[in-house]
Coordinates of C-alpha atoms and ligand atoms in Angstrom, one line a residue:
X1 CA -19.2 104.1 9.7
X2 CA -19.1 106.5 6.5
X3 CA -20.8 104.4 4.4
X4 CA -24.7 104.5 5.2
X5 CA -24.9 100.9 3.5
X6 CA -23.4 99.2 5.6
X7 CA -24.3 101.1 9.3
X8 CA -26.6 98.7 10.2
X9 CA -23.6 95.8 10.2
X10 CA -21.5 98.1 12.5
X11 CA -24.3 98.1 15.0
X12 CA -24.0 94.9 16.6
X13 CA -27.6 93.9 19.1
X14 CA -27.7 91.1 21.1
X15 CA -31.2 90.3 21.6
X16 CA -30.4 88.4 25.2
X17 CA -28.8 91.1 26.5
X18 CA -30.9 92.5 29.5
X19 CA -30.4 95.8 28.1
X20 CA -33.2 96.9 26.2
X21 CA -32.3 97.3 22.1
X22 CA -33.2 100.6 21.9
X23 CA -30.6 101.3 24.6
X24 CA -28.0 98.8 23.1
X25 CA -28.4 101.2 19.8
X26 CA -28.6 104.1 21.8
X27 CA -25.2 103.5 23.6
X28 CA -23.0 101.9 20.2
X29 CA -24.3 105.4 18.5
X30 CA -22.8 107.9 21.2
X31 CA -19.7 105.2 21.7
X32 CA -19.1 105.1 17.8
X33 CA -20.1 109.5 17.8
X34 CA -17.7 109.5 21.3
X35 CA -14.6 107.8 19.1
X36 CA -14.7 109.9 16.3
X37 CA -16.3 106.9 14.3
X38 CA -19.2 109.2 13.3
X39 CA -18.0 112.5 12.9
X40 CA -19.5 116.2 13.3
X41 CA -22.3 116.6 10.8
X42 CA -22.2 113.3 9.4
X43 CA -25.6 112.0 8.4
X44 CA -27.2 108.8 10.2
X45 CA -29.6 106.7 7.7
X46 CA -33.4 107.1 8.4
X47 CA -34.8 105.5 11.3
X48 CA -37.1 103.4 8.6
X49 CA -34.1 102.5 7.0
X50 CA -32.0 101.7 10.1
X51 CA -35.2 99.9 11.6
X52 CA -35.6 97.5 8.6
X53 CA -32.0 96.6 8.3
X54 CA -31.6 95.6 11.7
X55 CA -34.8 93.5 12.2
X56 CA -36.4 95.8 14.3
X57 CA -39.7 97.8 14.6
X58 CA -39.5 101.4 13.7
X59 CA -39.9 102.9 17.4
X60 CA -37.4 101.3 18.8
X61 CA -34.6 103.3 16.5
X62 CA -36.9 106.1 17.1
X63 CA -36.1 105.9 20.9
X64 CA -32.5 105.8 20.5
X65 CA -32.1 108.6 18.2
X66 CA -34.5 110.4 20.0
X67 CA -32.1 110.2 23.6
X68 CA -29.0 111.4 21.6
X69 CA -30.5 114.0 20.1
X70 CA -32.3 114.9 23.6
X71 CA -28.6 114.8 24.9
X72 CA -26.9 116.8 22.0
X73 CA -25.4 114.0 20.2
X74 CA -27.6 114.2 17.5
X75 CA -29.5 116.9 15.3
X76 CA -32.8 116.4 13.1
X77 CA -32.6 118.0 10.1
X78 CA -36.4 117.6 9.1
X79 CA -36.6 116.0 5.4
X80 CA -33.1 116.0 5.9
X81 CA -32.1 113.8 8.2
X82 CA -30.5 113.1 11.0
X83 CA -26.6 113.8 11.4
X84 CA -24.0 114.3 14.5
X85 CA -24.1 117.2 15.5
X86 CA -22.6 119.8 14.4
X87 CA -21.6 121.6 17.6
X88 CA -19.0 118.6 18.4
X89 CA -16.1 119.5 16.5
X90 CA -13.3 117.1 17.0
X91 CA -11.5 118.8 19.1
X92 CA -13.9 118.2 22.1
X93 CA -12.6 115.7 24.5
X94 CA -16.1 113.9 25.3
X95 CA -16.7 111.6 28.3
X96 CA -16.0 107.7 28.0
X97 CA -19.3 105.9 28.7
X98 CA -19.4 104.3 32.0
X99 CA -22.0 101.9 31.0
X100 CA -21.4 101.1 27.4
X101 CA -21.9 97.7 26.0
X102 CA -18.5 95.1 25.8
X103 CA -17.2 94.6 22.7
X104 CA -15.0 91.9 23.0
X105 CA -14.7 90.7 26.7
X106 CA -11.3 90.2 28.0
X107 CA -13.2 89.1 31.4
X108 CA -14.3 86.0 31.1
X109 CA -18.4 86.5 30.6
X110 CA -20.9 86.3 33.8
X111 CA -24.4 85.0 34.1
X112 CA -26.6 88.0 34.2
X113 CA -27.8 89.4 37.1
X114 CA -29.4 86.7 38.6
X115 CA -33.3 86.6 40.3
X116 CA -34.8 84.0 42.2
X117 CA -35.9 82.1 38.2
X118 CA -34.0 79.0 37.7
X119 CA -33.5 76.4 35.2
X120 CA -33.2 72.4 34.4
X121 CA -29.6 71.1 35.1
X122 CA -28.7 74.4 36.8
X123 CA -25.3 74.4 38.8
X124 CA -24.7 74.6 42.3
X125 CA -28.1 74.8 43.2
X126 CA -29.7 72.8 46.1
X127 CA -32.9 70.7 45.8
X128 CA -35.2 73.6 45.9
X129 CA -38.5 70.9 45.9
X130 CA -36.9 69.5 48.9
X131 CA -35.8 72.1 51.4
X132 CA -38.0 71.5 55.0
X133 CA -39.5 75.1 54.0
X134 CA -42.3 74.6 56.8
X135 CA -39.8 73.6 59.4
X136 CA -37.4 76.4 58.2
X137 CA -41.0 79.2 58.0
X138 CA -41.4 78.3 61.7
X139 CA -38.0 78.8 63.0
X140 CA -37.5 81.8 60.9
X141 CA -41.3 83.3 61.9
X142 CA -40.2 83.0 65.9
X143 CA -37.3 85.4 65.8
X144 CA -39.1 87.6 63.0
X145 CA -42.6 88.1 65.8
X146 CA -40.1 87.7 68.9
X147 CA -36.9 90.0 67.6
X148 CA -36.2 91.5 71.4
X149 CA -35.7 95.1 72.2
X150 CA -31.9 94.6 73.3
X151 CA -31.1 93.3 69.3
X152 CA -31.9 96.5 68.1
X153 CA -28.6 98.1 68.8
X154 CA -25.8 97.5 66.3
X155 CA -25.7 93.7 65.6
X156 CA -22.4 91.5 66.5
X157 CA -19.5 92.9 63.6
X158 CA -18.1 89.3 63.6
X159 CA -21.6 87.6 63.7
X160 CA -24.2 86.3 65.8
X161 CA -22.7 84.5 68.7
X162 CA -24.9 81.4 68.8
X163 CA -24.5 81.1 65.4
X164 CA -20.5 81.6 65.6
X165 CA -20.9 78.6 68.0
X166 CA -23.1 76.4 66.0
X167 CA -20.7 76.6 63.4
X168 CA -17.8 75.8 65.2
X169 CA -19.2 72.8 67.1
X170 CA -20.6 71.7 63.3
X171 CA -17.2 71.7 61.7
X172 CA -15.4 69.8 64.8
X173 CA -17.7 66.7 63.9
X174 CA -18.7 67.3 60.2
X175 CA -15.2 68.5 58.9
X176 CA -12.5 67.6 61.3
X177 CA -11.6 71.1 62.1
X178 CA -11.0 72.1 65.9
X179 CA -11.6 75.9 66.5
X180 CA -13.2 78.2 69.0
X181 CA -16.3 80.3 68.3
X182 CA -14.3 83.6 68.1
X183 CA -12.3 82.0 65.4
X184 CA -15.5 82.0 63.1
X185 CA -16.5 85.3 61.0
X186 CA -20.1 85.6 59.4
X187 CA -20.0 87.4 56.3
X188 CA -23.4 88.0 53.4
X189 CA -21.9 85.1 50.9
X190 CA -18.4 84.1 50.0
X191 CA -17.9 86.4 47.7
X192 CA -18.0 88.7 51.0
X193 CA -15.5 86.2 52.9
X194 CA -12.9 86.7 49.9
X195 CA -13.3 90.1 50.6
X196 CA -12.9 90.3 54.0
X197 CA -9.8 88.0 53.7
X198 CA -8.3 90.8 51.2
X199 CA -9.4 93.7 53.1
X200 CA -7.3 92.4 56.1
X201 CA -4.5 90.3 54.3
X202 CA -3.9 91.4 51.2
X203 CA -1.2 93.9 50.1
X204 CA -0.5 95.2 46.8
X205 CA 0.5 93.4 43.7
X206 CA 0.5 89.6 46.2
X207 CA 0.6 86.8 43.6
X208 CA -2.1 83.9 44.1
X209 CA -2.2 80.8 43.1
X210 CA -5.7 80.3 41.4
X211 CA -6.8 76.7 39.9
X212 CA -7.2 76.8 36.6
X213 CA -10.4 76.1 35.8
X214 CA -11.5 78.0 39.0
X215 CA -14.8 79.2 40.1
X216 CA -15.5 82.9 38.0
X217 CA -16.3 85.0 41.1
X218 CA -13.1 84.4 42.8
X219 CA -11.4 84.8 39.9
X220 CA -12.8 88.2 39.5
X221 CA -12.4 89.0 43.1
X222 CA -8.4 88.6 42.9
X223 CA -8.4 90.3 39.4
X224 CA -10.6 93.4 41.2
X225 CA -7.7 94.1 43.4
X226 CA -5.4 93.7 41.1
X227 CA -3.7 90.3 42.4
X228 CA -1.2 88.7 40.1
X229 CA -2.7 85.5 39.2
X230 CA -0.7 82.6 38.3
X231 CA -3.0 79.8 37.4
X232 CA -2.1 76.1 38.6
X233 CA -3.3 73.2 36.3
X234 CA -5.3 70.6 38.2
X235 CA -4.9 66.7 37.1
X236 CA -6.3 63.7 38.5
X237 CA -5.0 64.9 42.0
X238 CA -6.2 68.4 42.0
X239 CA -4.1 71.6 42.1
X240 CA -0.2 70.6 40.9
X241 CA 1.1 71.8 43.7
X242 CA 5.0 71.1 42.8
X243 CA 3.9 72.9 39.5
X244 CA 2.6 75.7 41.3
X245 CA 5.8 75.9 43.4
X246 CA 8.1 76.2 40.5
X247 CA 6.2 78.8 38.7
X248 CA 5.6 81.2 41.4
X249 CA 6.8 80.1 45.0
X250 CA 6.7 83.9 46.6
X251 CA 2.8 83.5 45.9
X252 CA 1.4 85.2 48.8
X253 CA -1.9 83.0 48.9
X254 CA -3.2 79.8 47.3
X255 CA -6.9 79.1 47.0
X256 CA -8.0 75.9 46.3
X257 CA -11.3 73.6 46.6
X258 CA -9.6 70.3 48.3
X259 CA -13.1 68.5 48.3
X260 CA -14.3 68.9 45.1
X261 CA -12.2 71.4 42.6
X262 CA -14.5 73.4 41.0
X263 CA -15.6 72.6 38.6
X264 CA -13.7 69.5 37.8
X265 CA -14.8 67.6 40.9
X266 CA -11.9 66.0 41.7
X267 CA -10.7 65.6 45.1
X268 CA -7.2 67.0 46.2
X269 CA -5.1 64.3 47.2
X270 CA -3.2 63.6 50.7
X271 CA 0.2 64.1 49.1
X272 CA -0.9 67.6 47.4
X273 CA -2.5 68.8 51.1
X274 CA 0.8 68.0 52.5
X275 CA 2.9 69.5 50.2
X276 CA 0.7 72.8 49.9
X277 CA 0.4 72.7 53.8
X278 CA 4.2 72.5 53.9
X279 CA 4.3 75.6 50.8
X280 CA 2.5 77.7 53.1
X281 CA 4.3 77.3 56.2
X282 CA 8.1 77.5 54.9
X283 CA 6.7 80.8 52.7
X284 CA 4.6 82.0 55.7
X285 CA 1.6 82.2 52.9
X286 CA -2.1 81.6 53.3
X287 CA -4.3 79.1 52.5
X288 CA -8.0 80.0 51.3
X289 CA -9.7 76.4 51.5
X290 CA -13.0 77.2 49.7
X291 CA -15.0 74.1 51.2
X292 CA -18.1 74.9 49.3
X293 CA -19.8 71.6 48.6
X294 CA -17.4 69.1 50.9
X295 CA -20.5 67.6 52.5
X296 CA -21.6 66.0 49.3
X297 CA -19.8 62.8 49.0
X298 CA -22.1 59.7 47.9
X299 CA -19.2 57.1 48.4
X300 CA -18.0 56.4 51.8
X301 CA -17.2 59.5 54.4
X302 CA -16.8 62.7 53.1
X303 CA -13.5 63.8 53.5
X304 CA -12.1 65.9 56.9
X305 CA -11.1 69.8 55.8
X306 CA -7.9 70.6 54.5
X307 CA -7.6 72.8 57.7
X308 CA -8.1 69.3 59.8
X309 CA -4.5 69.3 59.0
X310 CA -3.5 72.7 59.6
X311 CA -0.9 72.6 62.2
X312 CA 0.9 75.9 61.2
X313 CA -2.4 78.0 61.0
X314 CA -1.8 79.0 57.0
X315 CA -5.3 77.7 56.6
X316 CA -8.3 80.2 56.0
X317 CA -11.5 77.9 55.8
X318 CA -14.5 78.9 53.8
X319 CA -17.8 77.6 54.7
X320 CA -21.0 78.7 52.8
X321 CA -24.7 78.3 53.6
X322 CA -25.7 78.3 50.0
X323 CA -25.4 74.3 49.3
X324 CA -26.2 72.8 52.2
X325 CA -28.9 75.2 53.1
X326 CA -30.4 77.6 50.5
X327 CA -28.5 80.7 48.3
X328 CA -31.1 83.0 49.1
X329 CA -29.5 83.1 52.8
X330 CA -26.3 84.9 51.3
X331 CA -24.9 83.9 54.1
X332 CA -21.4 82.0 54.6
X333 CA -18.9 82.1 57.3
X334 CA -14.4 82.5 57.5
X335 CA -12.8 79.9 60.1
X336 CA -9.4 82.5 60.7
X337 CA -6.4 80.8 62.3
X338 CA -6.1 81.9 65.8
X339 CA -2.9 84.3 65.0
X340 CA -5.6 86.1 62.8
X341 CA -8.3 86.6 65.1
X342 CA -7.5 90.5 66.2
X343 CA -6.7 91.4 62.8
X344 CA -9.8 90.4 61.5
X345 CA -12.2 91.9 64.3
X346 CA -10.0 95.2 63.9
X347 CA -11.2 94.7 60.4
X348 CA -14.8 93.8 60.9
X349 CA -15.7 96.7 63.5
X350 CA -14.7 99.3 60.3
X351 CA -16.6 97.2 57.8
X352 CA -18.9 94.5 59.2
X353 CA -20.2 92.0 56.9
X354 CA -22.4 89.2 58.2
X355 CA -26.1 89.2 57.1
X356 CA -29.1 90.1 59.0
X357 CA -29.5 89.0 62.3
X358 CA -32.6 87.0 62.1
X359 CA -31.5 85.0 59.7
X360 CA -28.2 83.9 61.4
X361 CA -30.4 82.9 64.5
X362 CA -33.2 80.9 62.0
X363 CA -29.6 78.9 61.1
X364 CA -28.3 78.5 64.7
X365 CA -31.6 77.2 65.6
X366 CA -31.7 75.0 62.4
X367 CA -28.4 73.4 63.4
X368 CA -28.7 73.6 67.3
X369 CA -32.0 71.6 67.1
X370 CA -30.5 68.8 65.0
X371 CA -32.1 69.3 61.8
X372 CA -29.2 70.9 59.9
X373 CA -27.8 67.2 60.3
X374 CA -30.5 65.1 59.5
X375 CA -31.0 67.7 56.0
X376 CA -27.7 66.9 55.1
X377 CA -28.5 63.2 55.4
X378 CA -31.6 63.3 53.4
X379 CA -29.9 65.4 50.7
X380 CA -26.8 63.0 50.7
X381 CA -28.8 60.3 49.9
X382 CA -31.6 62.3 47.7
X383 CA -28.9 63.5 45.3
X384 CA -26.9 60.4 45.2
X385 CA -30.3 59.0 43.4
X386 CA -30.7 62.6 41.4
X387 CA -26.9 61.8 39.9
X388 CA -27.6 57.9 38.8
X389 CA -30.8 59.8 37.1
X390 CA -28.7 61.7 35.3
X391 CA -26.1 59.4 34.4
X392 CA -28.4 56.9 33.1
X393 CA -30.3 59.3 30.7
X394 CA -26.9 60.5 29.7
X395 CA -25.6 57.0 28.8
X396 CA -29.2 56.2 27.3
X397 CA -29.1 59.3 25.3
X398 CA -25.9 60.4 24.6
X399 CA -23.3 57.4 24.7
X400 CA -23.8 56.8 20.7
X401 CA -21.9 60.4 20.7
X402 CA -18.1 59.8 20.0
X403 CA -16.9 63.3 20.7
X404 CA -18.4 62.9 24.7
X405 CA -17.0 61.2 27.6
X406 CA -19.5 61.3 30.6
X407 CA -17.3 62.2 34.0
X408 CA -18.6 61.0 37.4
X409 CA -16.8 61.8 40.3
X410 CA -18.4 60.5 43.5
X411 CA -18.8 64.1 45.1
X412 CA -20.5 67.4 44.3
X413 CA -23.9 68.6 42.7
X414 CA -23.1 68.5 38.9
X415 CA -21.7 66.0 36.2
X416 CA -19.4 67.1 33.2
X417 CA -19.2 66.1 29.6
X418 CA -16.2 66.3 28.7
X419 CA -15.9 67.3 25.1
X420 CA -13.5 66.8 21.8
X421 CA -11.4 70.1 22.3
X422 CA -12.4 70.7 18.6
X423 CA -16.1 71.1 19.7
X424 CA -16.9 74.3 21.2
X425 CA -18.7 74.0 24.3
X426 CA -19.8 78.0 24.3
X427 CA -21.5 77.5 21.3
X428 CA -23.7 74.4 22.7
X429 CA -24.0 75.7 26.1
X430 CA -25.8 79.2 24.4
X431 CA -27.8 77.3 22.2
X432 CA -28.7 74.9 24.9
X433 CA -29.6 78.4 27.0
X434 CA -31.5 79.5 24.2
X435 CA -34.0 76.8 24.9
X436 CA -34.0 76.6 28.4
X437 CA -31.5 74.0 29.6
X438 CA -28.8 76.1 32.4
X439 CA -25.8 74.4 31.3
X440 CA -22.4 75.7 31.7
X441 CA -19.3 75.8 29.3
X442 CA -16.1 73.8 31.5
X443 CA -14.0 76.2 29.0
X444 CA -15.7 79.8 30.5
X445 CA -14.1 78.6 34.0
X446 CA -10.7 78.5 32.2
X447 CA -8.1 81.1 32.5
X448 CA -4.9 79.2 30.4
X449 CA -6.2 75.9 30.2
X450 CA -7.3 76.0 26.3
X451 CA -7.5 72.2 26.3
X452 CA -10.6 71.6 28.0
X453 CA -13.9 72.0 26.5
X454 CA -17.2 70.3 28.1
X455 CA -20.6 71.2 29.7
X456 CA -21.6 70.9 33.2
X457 CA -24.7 69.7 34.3
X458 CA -26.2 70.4 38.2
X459 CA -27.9 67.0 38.8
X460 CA -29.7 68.3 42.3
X461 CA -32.8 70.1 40.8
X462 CA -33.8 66.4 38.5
X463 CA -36.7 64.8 39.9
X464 CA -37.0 62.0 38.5
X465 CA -35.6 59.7 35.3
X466 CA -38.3 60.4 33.2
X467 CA -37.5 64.5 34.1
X468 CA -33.5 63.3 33.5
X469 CA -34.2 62.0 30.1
X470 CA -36.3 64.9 28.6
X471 CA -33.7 67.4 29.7
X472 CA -31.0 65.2 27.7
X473 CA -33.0 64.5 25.0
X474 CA -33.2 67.6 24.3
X475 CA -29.4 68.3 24.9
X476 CA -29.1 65.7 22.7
X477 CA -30.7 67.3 19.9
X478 CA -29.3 70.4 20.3
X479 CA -25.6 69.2 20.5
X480 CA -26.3 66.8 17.5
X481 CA -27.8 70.1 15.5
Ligands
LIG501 C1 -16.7 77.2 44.1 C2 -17.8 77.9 44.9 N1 -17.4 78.4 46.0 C3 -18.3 79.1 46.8 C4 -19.6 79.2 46.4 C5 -20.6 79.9 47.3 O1 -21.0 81.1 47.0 P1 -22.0 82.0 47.9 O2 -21.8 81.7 49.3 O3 -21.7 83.3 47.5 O4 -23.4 81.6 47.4 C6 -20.0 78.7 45.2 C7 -21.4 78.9 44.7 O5 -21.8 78.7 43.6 C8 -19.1 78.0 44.4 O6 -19.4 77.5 43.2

């Protein structure tokens, strides 16, 4: 940074970054003074100077400069300047930021911290304008006014019982799977299930078979731990399960969306579930069925659970409230085998994770008193009409575009275009963010796979074709500019 021309360009500020600037040039100063970059004594241009360059008003360089020189990085030198201070020498060893800005991600990039705000053609989202909010107000009000004196003690570790029980009857008739209540572990989301299932299974340096594209945040999960991954290519039968087997066939688990694969959508055929069933049980490995959105099928039955099939008991079932319900519930559940079931109460009673009580028992009575089914029904049907809204603006709007093919699987909550892998969907999908639109980049969901490129586009939140055909109009645009 020894040149005072050209410090501005070294100071890189991203404007949508939920840091505030004058903390985004506050930390790249103490990172670049913490690296040696700017060196003891070294003077730092004016803050008029450094203002104008990058765009910005005076007092916001003012802040920055004033925190490091609060905190000893800097010195003001009156008429002077301002330069590093002196005191430093190189010799000190001086503390890595914690929470310093990335540079370059090697992670693949997050949505920010997220708040109850959404957006048009958002993913994974339910029909917010459609959830039975009175109905749900009025279940949820009873055991709010009515919470009894005997639930104030420690709550269940595993869950709340009813709820356990709900569940368990729900997934014999919705998803095919037989299991008794003690089977079934309520945990705060499924980012919380994966947890649990690694807290109690996992053991250091397991290899796991990961889809690739896969969902972000079980990605991250796995990498947190420090899993080997060893992604699996998905084709028009999902995960390539013989593929998988030849690349790493000590993997220790293998999690997989059967239903739908996120994000792709496409269902994992018969012949795969076999062959993985078979994986798991000659290699005495487990398998994490992440059954997210399976209900959402709007041709013919949806499909019975990959653990409908589980003879062996290698299947760990994921269930989540989030789509069928609401995300605001973070609630989701773990259907264990029954070999499991000690192991993961042991595991429970030291770290319980299910969500508050009151809320499990609003869901128990939701499903108990028949309206969890009939919600699922309505939604079925209301998002099978949401999708042809979409599709139809799409191929109004967008079919004259040669680098876009439309794909429409018969399942999940979102559509993608598929794009030329010369076209780079990150680019779009910010400046599509930029102006409102939620959509997702299919490549951000990647981990190998450098072939597919595309945007994803959650159909559940449209309410209408004429709200369908603004939304891609203005895609449109955008991808056309
Ligand atoms: C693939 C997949 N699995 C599971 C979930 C559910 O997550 P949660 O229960 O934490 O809301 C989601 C939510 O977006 C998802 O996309």
């Amino acid at each position: 940074m020894g040149n005072l021309n050209n410090f501005a360009s070294c100071i890189s500020i991203n404007t949508a970054h939920p840091l505030p600037v004058y903390r985004q040039i506050y930390l790249r100063l103490k990172e670049a003074i913490i690296a040696g970059n700017l060196k003891p004594g070294e003077r730092l241009p004016s803050m008029r100077v450094l203002a104008s360059d990058l765009g910005l008003a005076r007092g916001t360089v003012e802040n920055a400069y004033a925190m490091l020189i609060g905190e000893g990085y800097l010195e003001s030198h009156g008429q002077s300047g301002t330069r590093v201070s002196s005191h430093l020498s190189s010799s000190h060893t001086l503390p890595v930021i914690a929470n310093s800005l990335p540079v370059t991600e090697k992670e693949p990039s997050m949505p920010h911290v997220s708040d109850f705000s959404h957006q048009p053609l958002q993913l994974g989202l339910p029909a917010l304008d459609e959830f039975p909010l009175t109905l749900w107000n009025r279940l949820a009000g009873k055991h709010i006014r009515q919470f009894p004196r005997t639930n104030l003690a420690q709550p269940p570790a595993a869950g709340y019982r009813p709820l356990r029980e709900a569940i368990a009857r729900y997934l014999q008739i919705s998803r095919g799977i037989t299991c008794q209540p003690r089977q079934i572990f309520i945990c705060g989301g499924y980012g919380s299930v994966l947890r649990l299932i690694l807290d109690t299974l996992y053991r250091h340096g397991d290899k796991v078979w990961l889809e690739d594209p896969c969902y972000l945040t079980a990605r991250k999960i796995f990498t947190h731990v420090g899993a080997q991954i060893v992604p699996i290519d998905i084709d028009n039968e999902g995960m390539q399960v013989e593929q998988a087997i030849q690349r790493q066939s000590d993997a220790r688990f293998a999690l997989v969306t059967p239903a739908h694969h996120s994000p792709t959508g496409v269902t994992l055929s018969l012949p795969r579930r076999l062959a993985l069933l078979k994986w798991a049980t000659d290699n005495q490995s487990w398998i994490i069925e992440d059954d997210y959105d399976g209900e959402f099928r709007y041709q013919g039955r949806p499909q019975p659970a990959l653990k409908s099939l589980d003879a062996t008991g290698r299947v760990l079932y994921a269930g989540t409230f989030s789509k069928v319900l609401f995300p605001a519930l973070r609630t989701a559940y773990l259907a264990v085998p029954e070999s499991q079931i000690e192991q993961f109460e042991q595991r429970v009673c030291i770290s319980p994770c299910a969500s508050q009580v009151q809320i499990q028992a609003t869901i128990a009575d939701f499903i108990d008193q028949s309206h969890f089914y009939r919600h699922l029904k309505n939604m079925r049907t209301l998002y099978a009409r949401r999708r042809g809204f979409l599709i139809q603006a799409i191929s109004e709007n967008l079919s004259h575009l040669k680098h876009l093919k439309i794909e429409t699987h018969f399942g999940g909550m979102h559509l993608i275009l598929h794009l030329e892998s010369h076209v780079d969907d990150r680019q779009i999908t910010a400046l599509a963010r930029s102006h409102g639109l939620a959509v997702e980049a299919l490549s951000e969901w990647c981990i190998d796979n450098h072939r597919l490129t595309g945007l994803l586009l959650g159909f559940t939140n449209i309410s209408s074709l004429a709200h369908a055909k603004q939304q891609i109009n203005k895609l449109s645009k955008l991808i056309q500019a």
